[in-house]
Amino acid sequence: MIREVLEGWLSTRLDDSAKEWLTTQSAKVASGDRRTLFLAFGLVPRKTGKGDLRLNADELAEASRARAGWHPHNWSVDQAARILLVLTWPHERAEDLTSVLDPLFNAGEVRELVALFSALPLYPYPEAHRARCEEGIRTNIRAVLLAITYDNPYPAEVLGDNSWNQLVLKAL
């Protein structure tokens, strides 16, 4: 359902060329093409732009229905497109998804990391991403820390007391 929501938002904000590119890349990613996922993930801003999504009240309500606690009012077009690609990756187990998320997190530049961390509540297998969230809490990159703490229900839902306390202290 989250993929469909993202697709709907992007379809009204992208020009025909960007929509066609994203549709083609998504189809390749859905078939299990890792190389396409990694290349497309990095190319997204060049193809879609970096503008704000500017979601209206109905779209924000749709987000809340798709995933309780999801508030993407500060998301950008490239952020939504990147997460759409990630969520398109075929997975039957947590390891299938983390096998592509780990390299994306490890090699990500700041905007990529912001997209990945802000989408923590959207990924299936929430427990599989706990260590990644805990790693993000230790960052010195302000934008990444904000992606984890600001309008993101994941830490409150998944983190243990020690990690939660570290997050609170870091946020102060």
PDB file of C-alpha atoms in Angstrom:
ATOM      1  CA  MET A   1       0.000   0.000   0.000  1.00  0.00           C
ATOM      2  CA  ILE A   2       2.835   2.433   0.778  1.00  0.00           C
ATOM      3  CA  ARG A   3       4.328   1.885  -2.672  1.00  0.00           C
ATOM      4  CA  GLU A   4       1.010   2.729  -4.276  1.00  0.00           C
ATOM      5  CA  VAL A   5       0.743   5.905  -2.204  1.00  0.00           C
ATOM      6  CA  LEU A   6       4.232   7.003  -3.258  1.00  0.00           C
ATOM      7  CA  GLU A   7       3.502   6.143  -6.894  1.00  0.00           C
ATOM      8  CA  GLY A   8       0.338   8.240  -6.782  1.00  0.00           C
ATOM      9  CA  TRP A   9       2.081  11.263  -5.328  1.00  0.00           C
ATOM     10  CA  LEU A  10       4.953  11.042  -7.786  1.00  0.00           C
ATOM     11  CA  SER A  11       2.667  10.576 -10.785  1.00  0.00           C
ATOM     12  CA  THR A  12       1.145  14.011 -10.145  1.00  0.00           C
ATOM     13  CA  ARG A  13       4.476  15.741  -9.599  1.00  0.00           C
ATOM     14  CA  LEU A  14       6.842  14.321 -12.213  1.00  0.00           C
ATOM     15  CA  ASP A  15       6.971  15.243 -15.868  1.00  0.00           C
ATOM     16  CA  ASP A  16       6.368  12.507 -18.434  1.00  0.00           C
ATOM     17  CA  SER A  17      10.068  11.832 -18.975  1.00  0.00           C
ATOM     18  CA  ALA A  18      10.755  11.394 -15.254  1.00  0.00           C
ATOM     19  CA  LYS A  19       7.659   9.205 -14.823  1.00  0.00           C
ATOM     20  CA  GLU A  20       8.729   6.975 -17.698  1.00  0.00           C
ATOM     21  CA  TRP A  21      12.265   6.696 -16.318  1.00  0.00           C
ATOM     22  CA  LEU A  22      11.032   5.846 -12.811  1.00  0.00           C
ATOM     23  CA  THR A  23       8.542   3.287 -14.141  1.00  0.00           C
ATOM     24  CA  THR A  24      11.261   1.584 -16.193  1.00  0.00           C
ATOM     25  CA  GLN A  25      13.715   1.531 -13.289  1.00  0.00           C
ATOM     26  CA  SER A  26      11.037   0.257 -10.893  1.00  0.00           C
ATOM     27  CA  ALA A  27      10.216  -2.630 -13.226  1.00  0.00           C
ATOM     28  CA  LYS A  28      13.884  -3.632 -13.390  1.00  0.00           C
ATOM     29  CA  VAL A  29      14.246  -3.360  -9.612  1.00  0.00           C
ATOM     30  CA  ALA A  30      11.090  -5.450  -9.118  1.00  0.00           C
ATOM     31  CA  SER A  31      12.725  -8.189 -11.195  1.00  0.00           C
ATOM     32  CA  GLY A  32      15.656  -8.310  -8.749  1.00  0.00           C
ATOM     33  CA  ASP A  33      18.194  -6.231 -10.690  1.00  0.00           C
ATOM     34  CA  ARG A  34      20.541  -5.015  -7.918  1.00  0.00           C
ATOM     35  CA  ARG A  35      22.719  -2.985 -10.246  1.00  0.00           C
ATOM     36  CA  THR A  36      19.713  -1.015 -11.467  1.00  0.00           C
ATOM     37  CA  LEU A  37      18.585  -0.339  -7.901  1.00  0.00           C
ATOM     38  CA  PHE A  38      21.971   1.030  -6.879  1.00  0.00           C
ATOM     39  CA  LEU A  39      22.428   3.125 -10.031  1.00  0.00           C
ATOM     40  CA  ALA A  40      18.861   4.429 -10.106  1.00  0.00           C
ATOM     41  CA  PHE A  41      18.953   5.266  -6.389  1.00  0.00           C
ATOM     42  CA  GLY A  42      21.861   7.617  -7.040  1.00  0.00           C
ATOM     43  CA  LEU A  43      20.438   9.050 -10.263  1.00  0.00           C
ATOM     44  CA  VAL A  44      17.008   9.870  -8.868  1.00  0.00           C
ATOM     45  CA  PRO A  45      17.575  13.600  -8.184  1.00  0.00           C
ATOM     46  CA  ARG A  46      18.886  14.164 -11.711  1.00  0.00           C
ATOM     47  CA  LYS A  47      15.768  12.581 -13.167  1.00  0.00           C
ATOM     48  CA  THR A  48      13.072  13.756 -10.733  1.00  0.00           C
ATOM     49  CA  GLY A  49      14.459  16.960  -9.271  1.00  0.00           C
ATOM     50  CA  LYS A  50      14.884  17.745  -5.590  1.00  0.00           C
ATOM     51  CA  GLY A  51      11.770  19.835  -5.008  1.00  0.00           C
ATOM     52  CA  ASP A  52       9.497  19.463  -2.023  1.00  0.00           C
ATOM     53  CA  LEU A  53       6.556  17.078  -2.380  1.00  0.00           C
ATOM     54  CA  ARG A  54       4.213  19.725  -0.938  1.00  0.00           C
ATOM     55  CA  LEU A  55       1.589  17.231   0.141  1.00  0.00           C
ATOM     56  CA  ASN A  56      -1.933  18.523   0.680  1.00  0.00           C
ATOM     57  CA  ALA A  57      -4.164  17.601   3.630  1.00  0.00           C
ATOM     58  CA  ASP A  58      -5.776  14.676   1.776  1.00  0.00           C
ATOM     59  CA  GLU A  59      -2.388  13.233   0.843  1.00  0.00           C
ATOM     60  CA  LEU A  60      -1.134  13.552   4.413  1.00  0.00           C
ATOM     61  CA  ALA A  61      -4.264  11.752   5.612  1.00  0.00           C
ATOM     62  CA  GLU A  62      -3.584   9.066   2.999  1.00  0.00           C
ATOM     63  CA  ALA A  63      -0.066   8.679   4.418  1.00  0.00           C
ATOM     64  CA  SER A  64      -1.464   8.276   7.910  1.00  0.00           C
ATOM     65  CA  ARG A  65      -3.891   5.602   6.703  1.00  0.00           C
ATOM     66  CA  ALA A  66      -1.107   3.762   4.870  1.00  0.00           C
ATOM     67  CA  ARG A  67       1.161   3.758   7.928  1.00  0.00           C
ATOM     68  CA  ALA A  68       0.096   5.090  11.316  1.00  0.00           C
ATOM     69  CA  GLY A  69       2.476   7.771  12.505  1.00  0.00           C
ATOM     70  CA  TRP A  70       3.899   8.499   9.038  1.00  0.00           C
ATOM     71  CA  HIS A  71       4.134  12.274   8.515  1.00  0.00           C
ATOM     72  CA  PRO A  72       5.952  12.941   5.218  1.00  0.00           C
ATOM     73  CA  HIS A  73       5.087  16.657   5.112  1.00  0.00           C
ATOM     74  CA  ASN A  74       8.787  17.543   4.795  1.00  0.00           C
ATOM     75  CA  TRP A  75       9.640  14.927   2.176  1.00  0.00           C
ATOM     76  CA  SER A  76      11.115  15.827  -1.199  1.00  0.00           C
ATOM     77  CA  VAL A  77      10.317  14.356  -4.599  1.00  0.00           C
ATOM     78  CA  ASP A  78      13.683  12.594  -4.817  1.00  0.00           C
ATOM     79  CA  GLN A  79      13.229  11.183  -1.321  1.00  0.00           C
ATOM     80  CA  ALA A  80       9.870   9.664  -2.276  1.00  0.00           C
ATOM     81  CA  ALA A  81      11.270   8.253  -5.529  1.00  0.00           C
ATOM     82  CA  ARG A  82      14.265   6.692  -3.771  1.00  0.00           C
ATOM     83  CA  ILE A  83      12.062   5.004  -1.188  1.00  0.00           C
ATOM     84  CA  LEU A  84       9.701   3.821  -3.907  1.00  0.00           C
ATOM     85  CA  LEU A  85      12.637   2.063  -5.572  1.00  0.00           C
ATOM     86  CA  VAL A  86      13.744   0.468  -2.294  1.00  0.00           C
ATOM     87  CA  LEU A  87      10.225  -0.736  -1.491  1.00  0.00           C
ATOM     88  CA  THR A  88       9.968  -2.213  -4.991  1.00  0.00           C
ATOM     89  CA  TRP A  89      12.877  -4.581  -4.284  1.00  0.00           C
ATOM     90  CA  PRO A  90      11.543  -8.179  -4.098  1.00  0.00           C
ATOM     91  CA  HIS A  91      11.784  -9.654  -0.613  1.00  0.00           C
ATOM     92  CA  GLU A  92      10.392 -12.674   1.148  1.00  0.00           C
ATOM     93  CA  ARG A  93      12.662 -12.399   4.196  1.00  0.00           C
ATOM     94  CA  ALA A  94      14.303  -9.592   6.103  1.00  0.00           C
ATOM     95  CA  GLU A  95      17.691 -10.615   4.698  1.00  0.00           C
ATOM     96  CA  ASP A  96      16.449 -10.050   1.152  1.00  0.00           C
ATOM     97  CA  LEU A  97      15.722  -6.425   1.949  1.00  0.00           C
ATOM     98  CA  THR A  98      18.714  -5.732   4.184  1.00  0.00           C
ATOM     99  CA  SER A  99      20.996  -7.173   1.486  1.00  0.00           C
ATOM    100  CA  VAL A 100      20.266  -4.061  -0.578  1.00  0.00           C
ATOM    101  CA  LEU A 101      19.632  -1.592   2.224  1.00  0.00           C
ATOM    102  CA  ASP A 102      23.008  -2.182   3.874  1.00  0.00           C
ATOM    103  CA  PRO A 103      25.079  -1.120   0.834  1.00  0.00           C
ATOM    104  CA  LEU A 104      22.794   1.884   0.284  1.00  0.00           C
ATOM    105  CA  PHE A 105      23.234   3.014   3.888  1.00  0.00           C
ATOM    106  CA  ASN A 106      26.982   2.328   3.840  1.00  0.00           C
ATOM    107  CA  ALA A 107      27.662   4.294   0.657  1.00  0.00           C
ATOM    108  CA  GLY A 108      24.976   6.966   0.980  1.00  0.00           C
ATOM    109  CA  GLU A 109      25.599  10.673   0.786  1.00  0.00           C
ATOM    110  CA  VAL A 110      23.602  12.967   3.082  1.00  0.00           C
ATOM    111  CA  ARG A 111      20.378  13.273   1.029  1.00  0.00           C
ATOM    112  CA  GLU A 112      20.379   9.526   0.424  1.00  0.00           C
ATOM    113  CA  LEU A 113      20.843   8.839   4.134  1.00  0.00           C
ATOM    114  CA  VAL A 114      18.057  11.254   5.033  1.00  0.00           C
ATOM    115  CA  ALA A 115      15.734   9.383   2.665  1.00  0.00           C
ATOM    116  CA  LEU A 116      16.742   5.975   4.002  1.00  0.00           C
ATOM    117  CA  PHE A 117      16.504   6.888   7.691  1.00  0.00           C
ATOM    118  CA  SER A 118      13.240   8.802   7.366  1.00  0.00           C
ATOM    119  CA  ALA A 119      11.719   5.707   5.739  1.00  0.00           C
ATOM    120  CA  LEU A 120      12.569   3.361   8.625  1.00  0.00           C
ATOM    121  CA  PRO A 121       8.889   3.075   9.629  1.00  0.00           C
ATOM    122  CA  LEU A 122       7.968   2.077   6.075  1.00  0.00           C
ATOM    123  CA  TYR A 123      10.280  -0.903   5.675  1.00  0.00           C
ATOM    124  CA  PRO A 124       8.946  -4.380   6.337  1.00  0.00           C
ATOM    125  CA  TYR A 125      10.632  -6.383   9.113  1.00  0.00           C
ATOM    126  CA  PRO A 126      11.052  -3.486  11.595  1.00  0.00           C
ATOM    127  CA  GLU A 127      13.288  -5.422  13.987  1.00  0.00           C
ATOM    128  CA  ALA A 128      15.805  -6.049  11.199  1.00  0.00           C
ATOM    129  CA  HIS A 129      16.546  -2.314  11.017  1.00  0.00           C
ATOM    130  CA  ARG A 130      17.051  -1.628  14.734  1.00  0.00           C
ATOM    131  CA  ALA A 131      20.877  -1.757  14.599  1.00  0.00           C
ATOM    132  CA  ARG A 132      20.880   0.570  11.597  1.00  0.00           C
ATOM    133  CA  CYS A 133      18.719   3.055  13.500  1.00  0.00           C
ATOM    134  CA  GLU A 134      21.018   2.813  16.524  1.00  0.00           C
ATOM    135  CA  GLU A 135      23.981   3.492  14.242  1.00  0.00           C
ATOM    136  CA  GLY A 136      22.206   6.530  12.834  1.00  0.00           C
ATOM    137  CA  ILE A 137      21.622   7.912  16.312  1.00  0.00           C
ATOM    138  CA  ARG A 138      25.398   8.098  16.779  1.00  0.00           C
ATOM    139  CA  THR A 139      25.876  10.259  13.686  1.00  0.00           C
ATOM    140  CA  ASN A 140      27.200  13.804  13.766  1.00  0.00           C
ATOM    141  CA  ILE A 141      25.275  14.668  10.621  1.00  0.00           C
ATOM    142  CA  ARG A 142      22.420  16.871  11.814  1.00  0.00           C
ATOM    143  CA  ALA A 143      20.140  16.185   8.830  1.00  0.00           C
ATOM    144  CA  VAL A 144      20.414  12.436   9.393  1.00  0.00           C
ATOM    145  CA  LEU A 145      19.674  12.747  13.108  1.00  0.00           C
ATOM    146  CA  LEU A 146      16.618  14.869  12.301  1.00  0.00           C
ATOM    147  CA  ALA A 147      15.431  12.226   9.822  1.00  0.00           C
ATOM    148  CA  ILE A 148      15.494   9.685  12.644  1.00  0.00           C
ATOM    149  CA  THR A 149      13.950  11.868  15.342  1.00  0.00           C
ATOM    150  CA  TYR A 150      11.578  14.265  13.573  1.00  0.00           C
ATOM    151  CA  ASP A 151       8.124  12.903  12.690  1.00  0.00           C
ATOM    152  CA  ASN A 152       9.488   9.360  12.641  1.00  0.00           C
ATOM    153  CA  PRO A 153       7.581   6.815  14.757  1.00  0.00           C
ATOM    154  CA  TYR A 154      10.163   4.066  14.271  1.00  0.00           C
ATOM    155  CA  PRO A 155      12.479   4.837  17.232  1.00  0.00           C
ATOM    156  CA  ALA A 156       9.621   4.946  19.750  1.00  0.00           C
ATOM    157  CA  GLU A 157       8.168   1.704  18.423  1.00  0.00           C
ATOM    158  CA  VAL A 158      11.319  -0.394  18.081  1.00  0.00           C
ATOM    159  CA  LEU A 159      14.234   0.899  20.134  1.00  0.00           C
ATOM    160  CA  GLY A 160      15.020  -0.496  23.568  1.00  0.00           C
ATOM    161  CA  ASP A 161      15.422   1.731  26.612  1.00  0.00           C
ATOM    162  CA  ASN A 162      19.176   2.264  26.274  1.00  0.00           C
ATOM    163  CA  SER A 163      18.980   3.264  22.618  1.00  0.00           C
ATOM    164  CA  TRP A 164      15.931   5.430  23.247  1.00  0.00           C
ATOM    165  CA  ASN A 165      17.739   7.223  26.080  1.00  0.00           C
ATOM    166  CA  GLN A 166      20.754   7.780  23.826  1.00  0.00           C
ATOM    167  CA  LEU A 167      18.439   9.265  21.190  1.00  0.00           C
ATOM    168  CA  VAL A 168      16.862  11.617  23.719  1.00  0.00           C
ATOM    169  CA  LEU A 169      20.259  12.773  24.978  1.00  0.00           C
ATOM    170  CA  LYS A 170      21.534  13.276  21.436  1.00  0.00           C
ATOM    171  CA  ALA A 171      18.448  15.304  20.554  1.00  0.00           C
ATOM    172  CA  LEU A 172      19.085  17.678  23.438  1.00  0.00           C
TER     173      LEU A 172
END
